mmCIF file of C-alpha atoms and ligand atoms in Angstrom:
data_model
loop_
_atom_site.group_PDB
_atom_site.id
_atom_site.type_symbol
_atom_site.label_atom_id
_atom_site.label_comp_id
_atom_site.label_asym_id
_atom_site.label_seq_id
_atom_site.Cartn_x
_atom_site.Cartn_y
_atom_site.Cartn_z
ATOM 1 C CA MET R 1 14.967 6.767 4.710
ATOM 2 C CA LYS R 2 13.464 5.367 1.514
ATOM 3 C CA LEU R 3 11.129 2.453 2.061
ATOM 4 C CA ILE R 4 8.814 0.212 0.094
ATOM 5 C CA MET R 5 5.974 -1.731 1.700
ATOM 6 C CA LEU R 6 5.332 -5.125 0.087
ATOM 7 C CA GLY R 7 2.536 -7.526 0.894
ATOM 8 C CA ALA R 8 -0.828 -8.846 -0.230
ATOM 9 C CA PRO R 9 -3.864 -6.572 -0.342
ATOM 10 C CA GLY R 10 -4.999 -6.261 3.267
ATOM 11 C CA ALA R 11 -1.687 -7.384 4.774
ATOM 12 C CA GLY R 12 -1.449 -4.136 6.721
ATOM 13 C CA LYS R 13 0.899 -2.138 4.473
ATOM 14 C CA GLY R 14 -1.118 1.053 4.778
ATOM 15 C CA THR R 15 -1.586 0.710 8.545
ATOM 16 C CA GLN R 16 2.152 0.321 9.089
ATOM 17 C CA ALA R 17 3.165 2.888 6.452
ATOM 18 C CA LYS R 18 1.125 5.570 8.252
ATOM 19 C CA ARG R 19 2.852 4.780 11.546
ATOM 20 C CA ILE R 20 6.290 4.788 9.910
ATOM 21 C CA ALA R 21 5.533 8.130 8.253
ATOM 22 C CA ALA R 22 4.476 9.652 11.574
ATOM 23 C CA LYS R 23 7.421 8.299 13.561
ATOM 24 C CA TYR R 24 10.184 9.111 11.083
ATOM 25 C CA GLY R 25 8.687 12.304 9.641
ATOM 26 C CA ILE R 26 8.568 11.168 6.029
ATOM 27 C CA PRO R 27 5.606 11.237 3.617
ATOM 28 C CA HIS R 28 3.393 8.189 3.118
ATOM 29 C CA ILE R 29 2.814 7.761 -0.597
ATOM 30 C CA SER R 30 -0.035 5.372 -1.405
ATOM 31 C CA THR R 31 -0.796 4.874 -5.089
ATOM 32 C CA GLY R 32 -4.212 3.440 -4.140
ATOM 33 C CA ASP R 33 -5.012 6.660 -2.233
ATOM 34 C CA ILE R 34 -3.812 8.764 -5.170
ATOM 35 C CA PHE R 35 -6.108 6.855 -7.548
ATOM 36 C CA ARG R 36 -9.077 7.035 -5.169
ATOM 37 C CA ALA R 37 -8.598 10.811 -4.809
ATOM 38 C CA ASN R 38 -8.524 11.114 -8.605
ATOM 39 C CA ILE R 39 -11.702 9.033 -8.918
ATOM 40 C CA LYS R 40 -13.435 11.192 -6.320
ATOM 41 C CA ASN R 41 -12.394 14.352 -8.167
ATOM 42 C CA GLY R 42 -13.452 12.929 -11.543
ATOM 43 C CA THR R 43 -10.064 13.435 -13.239
ATOM 44 C CA GLU R 44 -9.047 11.748 -16.497
ATOM 45 C CA LEU R 45 -6.552 9.596 -14.561
ATOM 46 C CA GLY R 46 -9.301 8.625 -12.122
ATOM 47 C CA LYS R 47 -11.634 7.589 -14.940
ATOM 48 C CA LYS R 48 -8.955 5.440 -16.534
ATOM 49 C CA ALA R 49 -7.893 3.841 -13.229
ATOM 50 C CA GLN R 50 -11.400 3.075 -12.005
ATOM 51 C CA THR R 51 -12.249 0.558 -14.737
ATOM 52 C CA TYR R 52 -9.287 -1.570 -13.628
ATOM 53 C CA MET R 53 -9.702 -1.081 -9.898
ATOM 54 C CA ASP R 54 -13.373 -2.078 -9.930
ATOM 55 C CA GLN R 55 -12.393 -5.424 -11.452
ATOM 56 C CA GLY R 56 -9.608 -6.038 -8.968
ATOM 57 C CA LEU R 57 -7.030 -5.647 -11.740
ATOM 58 C CA LEU R 58 -3.889 -3.548 -11.684
ATOM 59 C CA VAL R 59 -3.869 -0.175 -13.376
ATOM 60 C CA PRO R 60 -1.440 -0.319 -16.351
ATOM 61 C CA ASP R 61 2.198 0.399 -15.480
ATOM 62 C CA GLU R 62 2.364 3.461 -17.759
ATOM 63 C CA LEU R 63 -0.344 5.197 -15.699
ATOM 64 C CA VAL R 64 1.549 4.589 -12.449
ATOM 65 C CA CYS R 65 5.299 4.872 -12.969
ATOM 66 C CA ASP R 66 5.672 8.522 -14.038
ATOM 67 C CA LEU R 67 3.261 9.588 -11.356
ATOM 68 C CA VAL R 68 5.376 8.025 -8.600
ATOM 69 C CA VAL R 69 8.707 9.084 -10.088
ATOM 70 C CA ASP R 70 7.430 12.704 -10.146
ATOM 71 C CA ARG R 71 6.020 12.455 -6.639
ATOM 72 C CA ILE R 72 9.259 11.261 -5.017
ATOM 73 C CA GLN R 73 11.132 14.236 -6.450
ATOM 74 C CA GLN R 74 8.964 16.778 -4.661
ATOM 75 C CA SER R 75 10.591 18.753 -1.876
ATOM 76 C CA ASP R 76 8.850 16.938 1.002
ATOM 77 C CA CYS R 77 10.621 13.730 -0.106
ATOM 78 C CA GLU R 78 14.144 15.016 0.525
ATOM 79 C CA LYS R 79 14.479 13.042 3.777
ATOM 80 C CA GLY R 80 12.845 9.984 2.260
ATOM 81 C CA TYR R 81 9.392 8.437 1.954
ATOM 82 C CA VAL R 82 7.455 5.248 2.433
ATOM 83 C CA LEU R 83 5.884 3.854 -0.730
ATOM 84 C CA ASP R 84 2.705 1.857 -0.140
ATOM 85 C CA GLY R 85 1.232 -0.087 -3.055
ATOM 86 C CA PHE R 86 4.066 0.711 -5.439
ATOM 87 C CA PRO R 87 5.859 -1.043 -7.061
ATOM 88 C CA ARG R 88 3.382 -3.828 -7.777
ATOM 89 C CA THR R 89 4.924 -5.387 -10.887
ATOM 90 C CA ILE R 90 8.474 -6.167 -12.013
ATOM 91 C CA PRO R 91 8.362 -3.427 -14.680
ATOM 92 C CA GLN R 92 7.323 -0.918 -11.985
ATOM 93 C CA ALA R 93 10.200 -2.030 -9.759
ATOM 94 C CA GLU R 94 12.621 -1.725 -12.667
ATOM 95 C CA ALA R 95 11.308 1.746 -13.490
ATOM 96 C CA LEU R 96 11.783 2.816 -9.865
ATOM 97 C CA THR R 97 15.289 1.370 -9.631
ATOM 98 C CA ALA R 98 16.270 3.102 -12.884
ATOM 99 C CA ALA R 99 14.808 6.452 -11.813
ATOM 100 C CA LEU R 100 16.567 6.299 -8.439
ATOM 101 C CA GLU R 101 19.865 5.299 -10.034
ATOM 102 C CA LYS R 102 19.606 8.354 -12.269
ATOM 103 C CA LEU R 103 19.175 10.452 -9.134
ATOM 104 C CA GLY R 104 22.213 8.740 -7.623
ATOM 105 C CA THR R 105 20.292 6.930 -4.902
ATOM 106 C CA GLY R 106 18.338 3.779 -4.042
ATOM 107 C CA ILE R 107 15.875 2.427 -1.521
ATOM 108 C CA ASP R 108 16.951 1.326 1.954
ATOM 109 C CA TYR R 109 14.482 -1.508 2.536
ATOM 110 C CA ALA R 110 11.557 -3.295 0.952
ATOM 111 C CA ILE R 111 9.541 -4.417 3.982
ATOM 112 C CA ASN R 112 7.431 -7.487 3.248
ATOM 113 C CA VAL R 113 4.402 -7.773 5.528
ATOM 114 C CA GLU R 114 3.745 -11.500 5.387
ATOM 115 C CA VAL R 115 0.121 -12.672 5.863
ATOM 116 C CA PRO R 116 -1.421 -15.909 4.461
ATOM 117 C CA ASP R 117 -4.449 -15.622 2.162
ATOM 118 C CA ALA R 118 -6.810 -17.179 4.707
ATOM 119 C CA ASN R 119 -6.280 -14.283 7.138
ATOM 120 C CA ILE R 120 -6.662 -11.712 4.365
ATOM 121 C CA LEU R 121 -10.211 -12.651 3.410
ATOM 122 C CA ASN R 122 -11.274 -12.144 7.009
ATOM 123 C CA ARG R 123 -9.514 -8.779 7.317
ATOM 124 C CA MET R 124 -10.820 -7.224 4.137
ATOM 125 C CA GLY R 125 -14.488 -7.757 4.977
ATOM 126 C CA GLY R 126 -13.958 -5.729 8.141
ATOM 127 C CA ARG R 127 -11.885 -2.932 6.616
ATOM 128 C CA ARG R 128 -13.548 0.464 6.562
ATOM 129 C CA ALA R 129 -11.978 3.294 4.615
ATOM 130 C CA CYS R 130 -12.289 7.046 4.907
ATOM 131 C CA LEU R 131 -12.504 8.609 1.472
ATOM 132 C CA GLY R 132 -11.948 12.001 3.097
ATOM 133 C CA CYS R 133 -8.437 11.527 4.480
ATOM 134 C CA GLY R 134 -7.377 7.975 3.597
ATOM 135 C CA ALA R 135 -7.547 6.656 7.172
ATOM 136 C CA THR R 136 -8.266 2.944 7.523
ATOM 137 C CA TYR R 137 -10.150 1.116 10.270
ATOM 138 C CA HIS R 138 -11.289 -2.396 11.024
ATOM 139 C CA VAL R 139 -14.657 -3.134 12.578
ATOM 140 C CA GLU R 140 -13.079 -5.617 14.981
ATOM 141 C CA PHE R 141 -9.308 -4.981 15.147
ATOM 142 C CA ASN R 142 -9.210 -1.200 14.914
ATOM 143 C CA PRO R 143 -12.690 0.306 15.287
ATOM 144 C CA PRO R 144 -13.313 4.065 15.027
ATOM 145 C CA LYS R 145 -14.546 5.817 18.196
ATOM 146 C CA GLN R 146 -17.955 6.287 16.633
ATOM 147 C CA GLU R 147 -19.242 3.616 14.261
ATOM 148 C CA GLY R 148 -19.085 4.657 10.614
ATOM 149 C CA VAL R 149 -17.328 8.004 11.266
ATOM 150 C CA CYS R 150 -13.646 8.850 10.727
ATOM 151 C CA ASP R 151 -11.831 9.781 13.973
ATOM 152 C CA THR R 152 -9.489 12.095 12.106
ATOM 153 C CA CYS R 153 -11.704 14.094 9.744
ATOM 154 C CA GLY R 154 -15.308 13.187 10.609
ATOM 155 C CA ALA R 155 -16.170 11.887 7.132
ATOM 156 C CA GLU R 156 -18.263 8.765 6.596
ATOM 157 C CA LEU R 157 -16.485 5.383 6.518
ATOM 158 C CA VAL R 158 -17.203 2.985 3.679
ATOM 159 C CA LEU R 159 -16.586 -0.612 2.652
ATOM 160 C CA ARG R 160 -14.585 -0.131 -0.542
ATOM 161 C CA ASP R 161 -16.234 -1.734 -3.598
ATOM 162 C CA ASP R 162 -13.050 -3.647 -4.248
ATOM 163 C CA ASP R 163 -13.055 -5.028 -0.672
ATOM 164 C CA LYS R 164 -16.151 -7.128 -1.369
ATOM 165 C CA PRO R 165 -15.307 -10.871 -1.222
ATOM 166 C CA GLU R 166 -15.587 -11.622 -4.957
ATOM 167 C CA THR R 167 -13.119 -8.842 -5.824
ATOM 168 C CA VAL R 168 -10.763 -9.652 -2.931
ATOM 169 C CA GLN R 169 -10.187 -13.160 -4.313
ATOM 170 C CA LYS R 170 -9.388 -11.696 -7.731
ATOM 171 C CA ARG R 171 -6.962 -9.198 -6.142
ATOM 172 C CA LEU R 172 -5.224 -12.018 -4.272
ATOM 173 C CA ASP R 173 -4.789 -13.934 -7.537
ATOM 174 C CA VAL R 174 -3.381 -10.802 -9.173
ATOM 175 C CA TYR R 175 -1.089 -10.318 -6.184
ATOM 176 C CA HIS R 176 0.365 -13.826 -6.421
ATOM 177 C CA GLU R 177 0.847 -13.576 -10.150
ATOM 178 C CA GLN R 178 2.161 -10.028 -10.587
ATOM 179 C CA THR R 179 3.362 -8.659 -7.239
ATOM 180 C CA GLN R 180 4.782 -11.609 -5.301
ATOM 181 C CA PRO R 181 7.740 -11.879 -7.748
ATOM 182 C CA LEU R 182 8.960 -8.595 -6.212
ATOM 183 C CA ILE R 183 9.950 -10.513 -3.080
ATOM 184 C CA ASP R 184 12.568 -12.296 -5.164
ATOM 185 C CA TYR R 185 13.545 -9.079 -6.915
ATOM 186 C CA TYR R 186 14.297 -7.250 -3.660
ATOM 187 C CA THR R 187 15.883 -10.318 -2.072
ATOM 188 C CA LYS R 188 18.366 -10.441 -4.942
ATOM 189 C CA ALA R 189 18.960 -6.703 -4.531
ATOM 190 C CA GLY R 190 19.793 -7.336 -0.842
ATOM 191 C CA LYS R 191 16.978 -5.015 0.306
ATOM 192 C CA LEU R 192 14.281 -7.374 1.579
ATOM 193 C CA ALA R 193 13.161 -7.330 5.221
ATOM 194 C CA GLU R 194 10.370 -9.639 6.402
ATOM 195 C CA VAL R 195 7.883 -8.992 9.190
ATOM 196 C CA ASP R 196 5.153 -11.325 10.434
ATOM 197 C CA GLY R 197 1.942 -9.479 9.564
ATOM 198 C CA THR R 198 -0.318 -11.923 11.417
ATOM 199 C CA LYS R 199 0.735 -10.407 14.754
ATOM 200 C CA ASP R 200 -1.244 -7.507 16.128
ATOM 201 C CA MET R 201 -0.619 -4.035 14.743
ATOM 202 C CA ASP R 202 1.581 -2.857 17.608
ATOM 203 C CA ASP R 203 3.808 -5.941 17.418
ATOM 204 C CA VAL R 204 4.211 -5.576 13.672
ATOM 205 C CA PHE R 205 5.185 -1.949 14.148
ATOM 206 C CA ALA R 206 7.664 -2.865 16.911
ATOM 207 C CA ALA R 207 9.361 -5.319 14.521
ATOM 208 C CA ILE R 208 9.649 -2.558 11.913
ATOM 209 C CA VAL R 209 11.140 -0.111 14.432
ATOM 210 C CA ASP R 210 13.644 -2.824 15.426
ATOM 211 C CA LEU R 211 14.711 -2.952 11.805
ATOM 212 C CA LEU R 212 14.843 0.801 11.145
ATOM 213 C CA GLY R 213 16.135 1.963 14.510
ATOM 214 C CA GLU R 214 14.592 4.344 17.048
HETATM 215 P P1 ADP P 1 -4.594 -2.747 -1.256
HETATM 216 O O1 ADP P 1 -3.374 -2.298 -0.516
HETATM 217 O O2 ADP P 1 -5.722 -3.093 -0.380
HETATM 218 O O3 ADP P 1 -4.295 -3.792 -2.285
HETATM 219 P P2 ADP P 1 -4.549 -0.269 -2.767
HETATM 220 O O4 ADP P 1 -5.290 0.865 -2.212
HETATM 221 O O5 ADP P 1 -3.060 -0.268 -2.658
HETATM 222 O O6 ADP P 1 -5.172 -1.566 -2.132
HETATM 223 O O7 ADP P 1 -4.893 -0.435 -4.305
HETATM 224 C C1 ADP P 1 -6.227 -0.469 -4.779
HETATM 225 C C2 ADP P 1 -6.220 -0.691 -6.289
HETATM 226 O O8 ADP P 1 -5.544 0.418 -6.930
HETATM 227 C C3 ADP P 1 -5.464 -1.922 -6.769
HETATM 228 O O9 ADP P 1 -6.257 -3.086 -6.720
HETATM 229 C C4 ADP P 1 -5.114 -1.502 -8.202
HETATM 230 O O10 ADP P 1 -6.228 -1.601 -9.061
HETATM 231 C C5 ADP P 1 -4.801 -0.015 -8.053
HETATM 232 N N1 ADP P 1 -3.371 0.232 -7.808
HETATM 233 C C6 ADP P 1 -2.813 0.797 -6.696
HETATM 234 N N2 ADP P 1 -1.479 0.873 -6.812
HETATM 235 C C7 ADP P 1 -1.165 0.329 -8.019
HETATM 236 C C8 ADP P 1 0.051 0.091 -8.722
HETATM 237 N N3 ADP P 1 1.247 0.419 -8.195
HETATM 238 N N4 ADP P 1 -0.029 -0.492 -9.936
HETATM 239 C C9 ADP P 1 -1.197 -0.827 -10.494
HETATM 240 N N5 ADP P 1 -2.366 -0.651 -9.878
HETATM 241 C C10 ADP P 1 -2.373 -0.069 -8.669
HETATM 242 P P1 ADP P 2 -3.125 -2.903 3.027
HETATM 243 O O1 ADP P 2 -2.691 -1.465 2.958
HETATM 244 O O2 ADP P 2 -1.965 -3.861 3.009
HETATM 245 O O3 ADP P 2 -4.145 -3.240 1.985
HETATM 246 P P2 ADP P 2 -4.460 -2.168 5.540
HETATM 247 O O4 ADP P 2 -3.362 -1.509 6.315
HETATM 248 O O5 ADP P 2 -5.495 -1.302 4.930
HETATM 249 O O6 ADP P 2 -3.810 -3.145 4.423
HETATM 250 O O7 ADP P 2 -5.133 -3.263 6.488
HETATM 251 C C1 ADP P 2 -6.230 -4.066 6.021
HETATM 252 C C2 ADP P 2 -7.280 -4.196 7.128
HETATM 253 O O8 ADP P 2 -6.759 -4.989 8.201
HETATM 254 C C3 ADP P 2 -7.660 -2.858 7.768
HETATM 255 O O9 ADP P 2 -9.020 -2.920 8.124
HETATM 256 C C4 ADP P 2 -6.768 -2.753 9.000
HETATM 257 O O10 ADP P 2 -7.363 -1.966 10.026
HETATM 258 C C5 ADP P 2 -6.633 -4.224 9.402
HETATM 259 N N1 ADP P 2 -5.307 -4.564 9.949
HETATM 260 C C6 ADP P 2 -4.096 -4.040 9.594
HETATM 261 N N2 ADP P 2 -3.075 -4.608 10.298
HETATM 262 C C7 ADP P 2 -3.665 -5.545 11.108
HETATM 263 C C8 ADP P 2 -3.151 -6.488 12.080
HETATM 264 N N3 ADP P 2 -1.843 -6.582 12.329
HETATM 265 N N4 ADP P 2 -4.051 -7.274 12.711
HETATM 266 C C9 ADP P 2 -5.386 -7.170 12.428
HETATM 267 N N5 ADP P 2 -5.923 -6.321 11.533
HETATM 268 C C10 ADP P 2 -5.086 -5.510 10.869
HETATM 269 ZN ZN1 ZN P 3 -10.955 10.697 7.517
#
């Protein structure tokens, strides 16, 4: 099963992608997590990506596409994968389609998690991220057992710099301009599936399982 998660920053792509990965036994591939791990480890890629991420801008396509195309050819991706945060631009989508065509395959669904901007601003302020394992929490909607500590790995939870309100607005603008056109792209390809992301997390997941099958 090869899936793409589409949706605004904070729509719940990561939350749902993790559940999909666990239920269907496929890897969750988050380009945001890959960049954050590179920043933490001080790699060249991390240094390049950080200047864009801090401003709420997208990292240039050429830094993203090869990385994902390599990743999806690793052995753990044989049964499929769920891509979270990629593609984010039309050129990225075209690069993915071309790479998959070359491999004689294609994606099954692009799942669009639909949430209006007004709800997003509220969600992002409450998001807390674990830089240890990539887990995500929400102070109100999905709190960790102990405040400020990751349930899974015990590391400290942080408010990401790019989740501060001034940067969130910029990221939403970037989303509407550069990423939203992908909804049309995957509609035309006959791959788009929509879910209502304003529902609570369990209901959103139930809608996705309805689509993908038990
Ligand atoms: P969110 O899902 O909250 O938008 P992500 O963790 O997916 O956040 O992404 C954080 C940042 O990483 C983005 O704002 C962008 O700078 C960068 N990034 C992640 N994926 C991509 C991508 N496919 N193309 C360009 N930039 C990306
Ligand atoms: P994305 O990967 O699209 O940027 P996340 O999955 O990280 O989004 O979710 C953003 C924030 O909203 C997180 O704090 C998460 O716990 C919370 N969240 C996710 N889905 C829901 C939902 N259906 N209802 C309320 N809060 C949610
Ligand atoms: Zn953790």
